[in-house]
XYZ file of C-alpha atoms in Angstrom:
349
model
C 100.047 83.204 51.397
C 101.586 82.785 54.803
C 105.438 83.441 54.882
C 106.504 80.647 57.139
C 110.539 80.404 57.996
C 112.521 77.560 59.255
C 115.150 77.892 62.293
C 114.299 81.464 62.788
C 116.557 83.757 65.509
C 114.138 85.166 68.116
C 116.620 87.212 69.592
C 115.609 90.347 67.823
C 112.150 89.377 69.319
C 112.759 89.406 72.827
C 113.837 92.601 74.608
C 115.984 90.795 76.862
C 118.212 89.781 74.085
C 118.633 86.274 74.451
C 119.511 83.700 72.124
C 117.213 81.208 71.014
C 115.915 79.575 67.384
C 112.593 79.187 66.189
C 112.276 75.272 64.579
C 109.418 77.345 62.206
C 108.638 80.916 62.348
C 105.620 83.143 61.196
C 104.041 86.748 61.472
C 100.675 87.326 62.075
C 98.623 89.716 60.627
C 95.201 89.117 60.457
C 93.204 85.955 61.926
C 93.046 84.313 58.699
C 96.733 84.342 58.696
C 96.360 82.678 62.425
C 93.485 79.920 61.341
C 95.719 78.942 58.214
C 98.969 78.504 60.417
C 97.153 76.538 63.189
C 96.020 74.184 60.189
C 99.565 74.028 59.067
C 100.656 73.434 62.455
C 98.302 70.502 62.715
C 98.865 68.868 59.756
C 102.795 68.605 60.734
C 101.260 67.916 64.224
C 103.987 70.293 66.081
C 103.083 72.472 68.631
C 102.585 76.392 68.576
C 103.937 79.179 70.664
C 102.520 82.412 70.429
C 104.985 85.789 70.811
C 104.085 89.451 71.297
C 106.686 91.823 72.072
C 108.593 89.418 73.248
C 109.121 92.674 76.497
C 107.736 90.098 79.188
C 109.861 86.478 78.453
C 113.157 84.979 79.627
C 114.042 82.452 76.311
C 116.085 79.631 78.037
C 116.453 77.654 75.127
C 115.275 76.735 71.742
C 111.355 76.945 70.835
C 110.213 73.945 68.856
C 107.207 73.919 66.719
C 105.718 76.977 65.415
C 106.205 80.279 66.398
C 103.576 82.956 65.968
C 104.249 86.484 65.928
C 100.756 88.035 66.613
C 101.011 91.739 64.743
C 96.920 91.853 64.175
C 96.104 95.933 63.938
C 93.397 97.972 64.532
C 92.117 100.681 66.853
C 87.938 101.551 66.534
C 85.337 102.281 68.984
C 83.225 98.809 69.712
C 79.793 98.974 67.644
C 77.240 100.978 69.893
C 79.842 101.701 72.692
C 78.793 105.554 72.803
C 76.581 105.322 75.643
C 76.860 108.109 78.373
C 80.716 108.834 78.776
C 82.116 105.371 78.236
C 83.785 104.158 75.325
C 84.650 100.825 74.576
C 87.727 100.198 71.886
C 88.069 97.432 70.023
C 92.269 96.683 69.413
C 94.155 94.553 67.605
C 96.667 91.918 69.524
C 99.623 93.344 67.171
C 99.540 97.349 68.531
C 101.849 98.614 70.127
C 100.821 99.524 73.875
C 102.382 102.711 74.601
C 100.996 104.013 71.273
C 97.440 103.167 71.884
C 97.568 104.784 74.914
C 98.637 107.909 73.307
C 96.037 107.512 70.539
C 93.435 106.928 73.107
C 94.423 110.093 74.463
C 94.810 112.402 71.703
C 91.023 111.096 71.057
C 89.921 111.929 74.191
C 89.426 108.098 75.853
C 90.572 108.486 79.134
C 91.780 105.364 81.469
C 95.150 104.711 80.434
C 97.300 107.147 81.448
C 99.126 105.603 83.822
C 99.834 102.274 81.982
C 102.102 104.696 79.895
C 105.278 103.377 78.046
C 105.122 99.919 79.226
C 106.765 98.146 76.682
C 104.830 95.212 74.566
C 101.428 94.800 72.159
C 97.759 95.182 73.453
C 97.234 91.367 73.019
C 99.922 90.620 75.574
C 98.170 93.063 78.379
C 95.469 90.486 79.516
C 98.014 87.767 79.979
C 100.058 89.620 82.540
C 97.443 91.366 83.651
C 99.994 94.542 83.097
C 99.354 97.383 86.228
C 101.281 100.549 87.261
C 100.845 103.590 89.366
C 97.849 102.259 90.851
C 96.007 100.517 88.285
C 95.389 97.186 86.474
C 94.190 96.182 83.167
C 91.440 94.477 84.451
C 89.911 97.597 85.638
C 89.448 98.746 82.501
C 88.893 95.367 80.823
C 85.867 94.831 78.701
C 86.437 91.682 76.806
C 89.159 89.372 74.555
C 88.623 87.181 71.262
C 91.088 84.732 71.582
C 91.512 81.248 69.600
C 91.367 78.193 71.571
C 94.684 76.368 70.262
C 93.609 72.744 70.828
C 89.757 73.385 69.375
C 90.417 76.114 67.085
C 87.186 77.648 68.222
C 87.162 81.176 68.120
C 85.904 82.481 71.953
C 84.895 85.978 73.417
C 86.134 86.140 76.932
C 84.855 88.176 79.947
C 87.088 89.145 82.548
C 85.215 86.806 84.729
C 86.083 84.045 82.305
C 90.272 85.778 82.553
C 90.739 85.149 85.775
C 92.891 87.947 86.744
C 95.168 88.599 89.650
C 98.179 90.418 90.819
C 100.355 90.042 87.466
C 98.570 87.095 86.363
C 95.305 85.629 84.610
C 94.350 82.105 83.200
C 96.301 82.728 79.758
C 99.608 82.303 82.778
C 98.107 79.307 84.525
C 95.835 76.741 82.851
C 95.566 78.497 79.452
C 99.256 79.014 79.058
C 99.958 77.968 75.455
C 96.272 77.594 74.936
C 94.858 80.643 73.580
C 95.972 83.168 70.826
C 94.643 86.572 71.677
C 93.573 88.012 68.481
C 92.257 91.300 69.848
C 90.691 92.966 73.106
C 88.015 95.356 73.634
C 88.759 97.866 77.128
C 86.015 99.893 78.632
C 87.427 103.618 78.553
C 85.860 107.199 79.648
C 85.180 110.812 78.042
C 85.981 112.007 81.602
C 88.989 112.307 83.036
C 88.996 110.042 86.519
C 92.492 110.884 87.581
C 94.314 108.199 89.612
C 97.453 109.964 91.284
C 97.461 108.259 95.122
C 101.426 106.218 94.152
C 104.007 108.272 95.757
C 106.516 108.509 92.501
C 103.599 109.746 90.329
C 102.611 112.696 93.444
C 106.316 113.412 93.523
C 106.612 113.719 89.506
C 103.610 116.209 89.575
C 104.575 118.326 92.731
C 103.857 121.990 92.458
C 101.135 121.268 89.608
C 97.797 122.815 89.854
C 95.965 120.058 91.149
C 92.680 121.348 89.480
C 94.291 121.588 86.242
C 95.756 118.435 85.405
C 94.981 116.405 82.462
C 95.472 112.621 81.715
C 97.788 113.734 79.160
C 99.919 115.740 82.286
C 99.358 112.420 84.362
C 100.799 110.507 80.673
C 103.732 112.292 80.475
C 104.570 112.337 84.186
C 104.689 108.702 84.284
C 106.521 108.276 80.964
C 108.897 110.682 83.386
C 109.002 108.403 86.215
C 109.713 105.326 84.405
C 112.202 106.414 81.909
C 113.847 107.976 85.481
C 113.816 104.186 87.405
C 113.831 101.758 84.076
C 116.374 101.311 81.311
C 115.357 101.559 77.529
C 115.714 98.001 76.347
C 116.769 99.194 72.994
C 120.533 100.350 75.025
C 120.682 97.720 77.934
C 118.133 94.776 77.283
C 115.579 94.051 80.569
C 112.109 93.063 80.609
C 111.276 95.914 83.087
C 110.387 95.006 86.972
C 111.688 90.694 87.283
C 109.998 89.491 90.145
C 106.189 90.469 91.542
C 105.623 92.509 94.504
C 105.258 89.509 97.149
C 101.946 90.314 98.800
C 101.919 88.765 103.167
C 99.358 88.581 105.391
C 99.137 91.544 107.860
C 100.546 89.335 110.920
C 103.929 88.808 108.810
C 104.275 92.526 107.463
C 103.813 93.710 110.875
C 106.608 90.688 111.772
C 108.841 92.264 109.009
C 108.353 96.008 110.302
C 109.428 94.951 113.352
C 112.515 94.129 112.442
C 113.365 96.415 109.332
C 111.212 99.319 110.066
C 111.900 101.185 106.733
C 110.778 98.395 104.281
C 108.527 99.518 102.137
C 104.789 98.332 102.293
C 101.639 98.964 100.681
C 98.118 98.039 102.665
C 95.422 96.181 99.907
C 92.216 96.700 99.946
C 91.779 92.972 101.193
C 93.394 93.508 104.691
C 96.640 92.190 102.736
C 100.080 93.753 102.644
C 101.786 94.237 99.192
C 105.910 94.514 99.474
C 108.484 96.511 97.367
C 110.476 93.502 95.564
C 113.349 95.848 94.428
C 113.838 97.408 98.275
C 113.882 93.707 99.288
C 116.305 93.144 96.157
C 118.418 95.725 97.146
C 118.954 95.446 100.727
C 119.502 91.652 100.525
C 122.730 93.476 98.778
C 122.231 93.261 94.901
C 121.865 96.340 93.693
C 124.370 96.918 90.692
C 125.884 92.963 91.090
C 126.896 91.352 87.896
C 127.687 88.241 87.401
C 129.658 87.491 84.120
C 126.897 88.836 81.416
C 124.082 89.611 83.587
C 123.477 90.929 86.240
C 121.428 93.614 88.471
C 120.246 97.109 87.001
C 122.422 99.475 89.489
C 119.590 102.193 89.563
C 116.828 99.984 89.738
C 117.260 96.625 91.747
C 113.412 94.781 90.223
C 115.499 94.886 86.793
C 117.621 92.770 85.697
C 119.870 92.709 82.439
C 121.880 91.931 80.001
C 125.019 93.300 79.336
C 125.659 91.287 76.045
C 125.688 87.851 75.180
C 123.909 86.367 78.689
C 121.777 83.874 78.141
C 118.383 82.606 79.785
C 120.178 80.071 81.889
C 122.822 82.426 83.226
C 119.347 84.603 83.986
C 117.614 82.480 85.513
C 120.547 81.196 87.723
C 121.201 84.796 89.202
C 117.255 85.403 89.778
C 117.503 82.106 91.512
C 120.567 83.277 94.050
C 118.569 86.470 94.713
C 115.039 84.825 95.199
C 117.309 82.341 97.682
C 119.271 85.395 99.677
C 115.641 87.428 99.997
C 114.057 84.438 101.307
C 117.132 84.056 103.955
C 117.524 87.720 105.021
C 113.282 88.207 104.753
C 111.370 85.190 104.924
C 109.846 86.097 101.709
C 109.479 84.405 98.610
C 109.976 86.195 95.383
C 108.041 85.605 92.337
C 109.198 85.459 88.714
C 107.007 87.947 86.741
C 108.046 87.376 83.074
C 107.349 83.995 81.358
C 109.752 81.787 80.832
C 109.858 79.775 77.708
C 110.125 76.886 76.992
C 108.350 75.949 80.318
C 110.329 74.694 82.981
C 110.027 71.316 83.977
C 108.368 70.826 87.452
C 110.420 69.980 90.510
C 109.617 67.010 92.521
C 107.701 67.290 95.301
């Protein structure tokens, strides 16, 4: 029988902290949990908003409807996956990221090492399309099961059918609040196919035997390098890096070098240029700024936080002064990275 709570607190279930109630509230652990709420939801004809971690959201006010917490487990190898030195594993949307990638490891399924310790559950890592150190999700993306909210069909979704993209995928464009991702299935290797070209990781592993590292060295170098650059939301609550990397043509990062030649750029594979959003951050001067209960991590300047009773709005408005003193000083146009709930409403054109 489904345990489902009226005007429910999700601040506990947001690492940012933020206030913000829940008109109906309910956990969910298996998909018969999910189909039975959906019918509830329908009957009462409210709508439904479905939470992971709550590690990548800005709450700016009050969620009304239902509120699903997805917490489906499970971690087993895909049914006939054992072919040559892949492995494809079949996860439940309710694990806990940065323990399935140790798991994976300790089992010997190689491809996530470097997607260490980012915060959040395996059912959230499609939507953002979550990537660091050099790689993406969707590199190692087999396939999703997700519930189509306004059918309640139950689909399997290829990456094709995903969309992804820097930070993003359909589930952040026109399937936001349309699917719930009950679990995903990611293509993983026996052999180790070490990824190691971002400067932080090289520096973290510096005077290693090159021929002797494992993922598990390359695991615990990045947990190294992010526990080094990004607070612990349990002490000082974030949701990690705040805006995307802004990626420019090769005409305007040439423009830029020009004129700042120590911003930091990285060449894509697509003849675009991807740019550092916390150097921009920073040298547009916020580094460390607070204002009143938020305010700008002083270590890392892509984090911002909450020192203690902020709320989304007071957020939001200092993301908004930054994005507007980058675009000033740079020419650039920052991006928002977490989601922001409940949606904002479009500005006029």
């Amino acid at each position: 029988m489904l345990d489902i709570q009226a005007a429910v607190s999700l601040q506990p279930c947001n690492t940012l902290s933020l206030p913000a109630t829940a008109e109906f509230f309910c956990r969910i652990n298996t998909r018969e949990d999910l189909f039975e709420a959906l019918e509830w939801a329908r009957q009462k004809n409210i709508p439904v908003t479905p939470l992971g971690g709550g590690s990548n959201l800005v709450l700016v006010d009050d969620l009304p409807g239902l509120v699903l917490q997805i917490a489906i487990p499970g971690i087993a190898l895909a049914p006939g996956s054992e072919l040559g030195e892949q492995r494809n594993i079949h996860i439940g949307a309710g694990e806990n990221w940065h323990q399935l990638v140790l798991y994976t490891l300790e089992k010997g399924w190689y491809g996530l090492e470097n997607l260490s310790l980012i915060p959040g559950l395996a059912g959230a890592a499609p939507i953002q399309n979550i990537g660091a150190y050099g790689i993406e999700l969707s590199e190692l993306f087999h396939s999703l099961e997700a519930v189509h909210l306004p059918t309640g069909e139950l689909h399997t979704m290829q990456a094709d059918d995903c969309h992804f993209g820097y930070r993003d995928s359909l589930f952040k464009q026109a399937g936001r609040n349309q699917y719930v991702i009950t679990a995903i299935t990611l293509s993983l290797s026996t052999r180790p196919h070490l990824r190691l070209s971002y400067p932080a990781l090289l520096q973290a592993l510096e005077g290693c035997d090159a021929a002797s590292l494992t993922p598990a060295m390359v695991s615990a170098a990045v947990c190294e390098v992010r526990r080094s650059k990004l607070p612990d939301p349990a002490s000082l609550p974030n949701t990690g890096s705040f805006f995307k990397n802004p990626v420019v043509t090769e005409d305007q990062a040439a423009a830029l070098r020009q004129q700042f030649p120590d911003i930091v750029c990285y060449p894509q594979t697509d003849g675009t240029v991807k740019l550092a959003a916390g150097w921009l951050v920073e040298q547009a001067g916020w580094r460390g700024v607070m204002r009143g209960r938020v305010g700008v991590h002083d270590r890392q300047s892509l984090v911002l936080v909450n020192f203690g009773g902020g709320t989304g709005a007071e957020l939001l408005a200092l993301a908004e002064e930054i994005s507007d003193s980058v675009q000033q000083k740079f020419a650039v146009a920052l991006e928002i990275e977490p989601t922001i709930y409940p949606a904002p409403a479009k500005k006029p054109l």
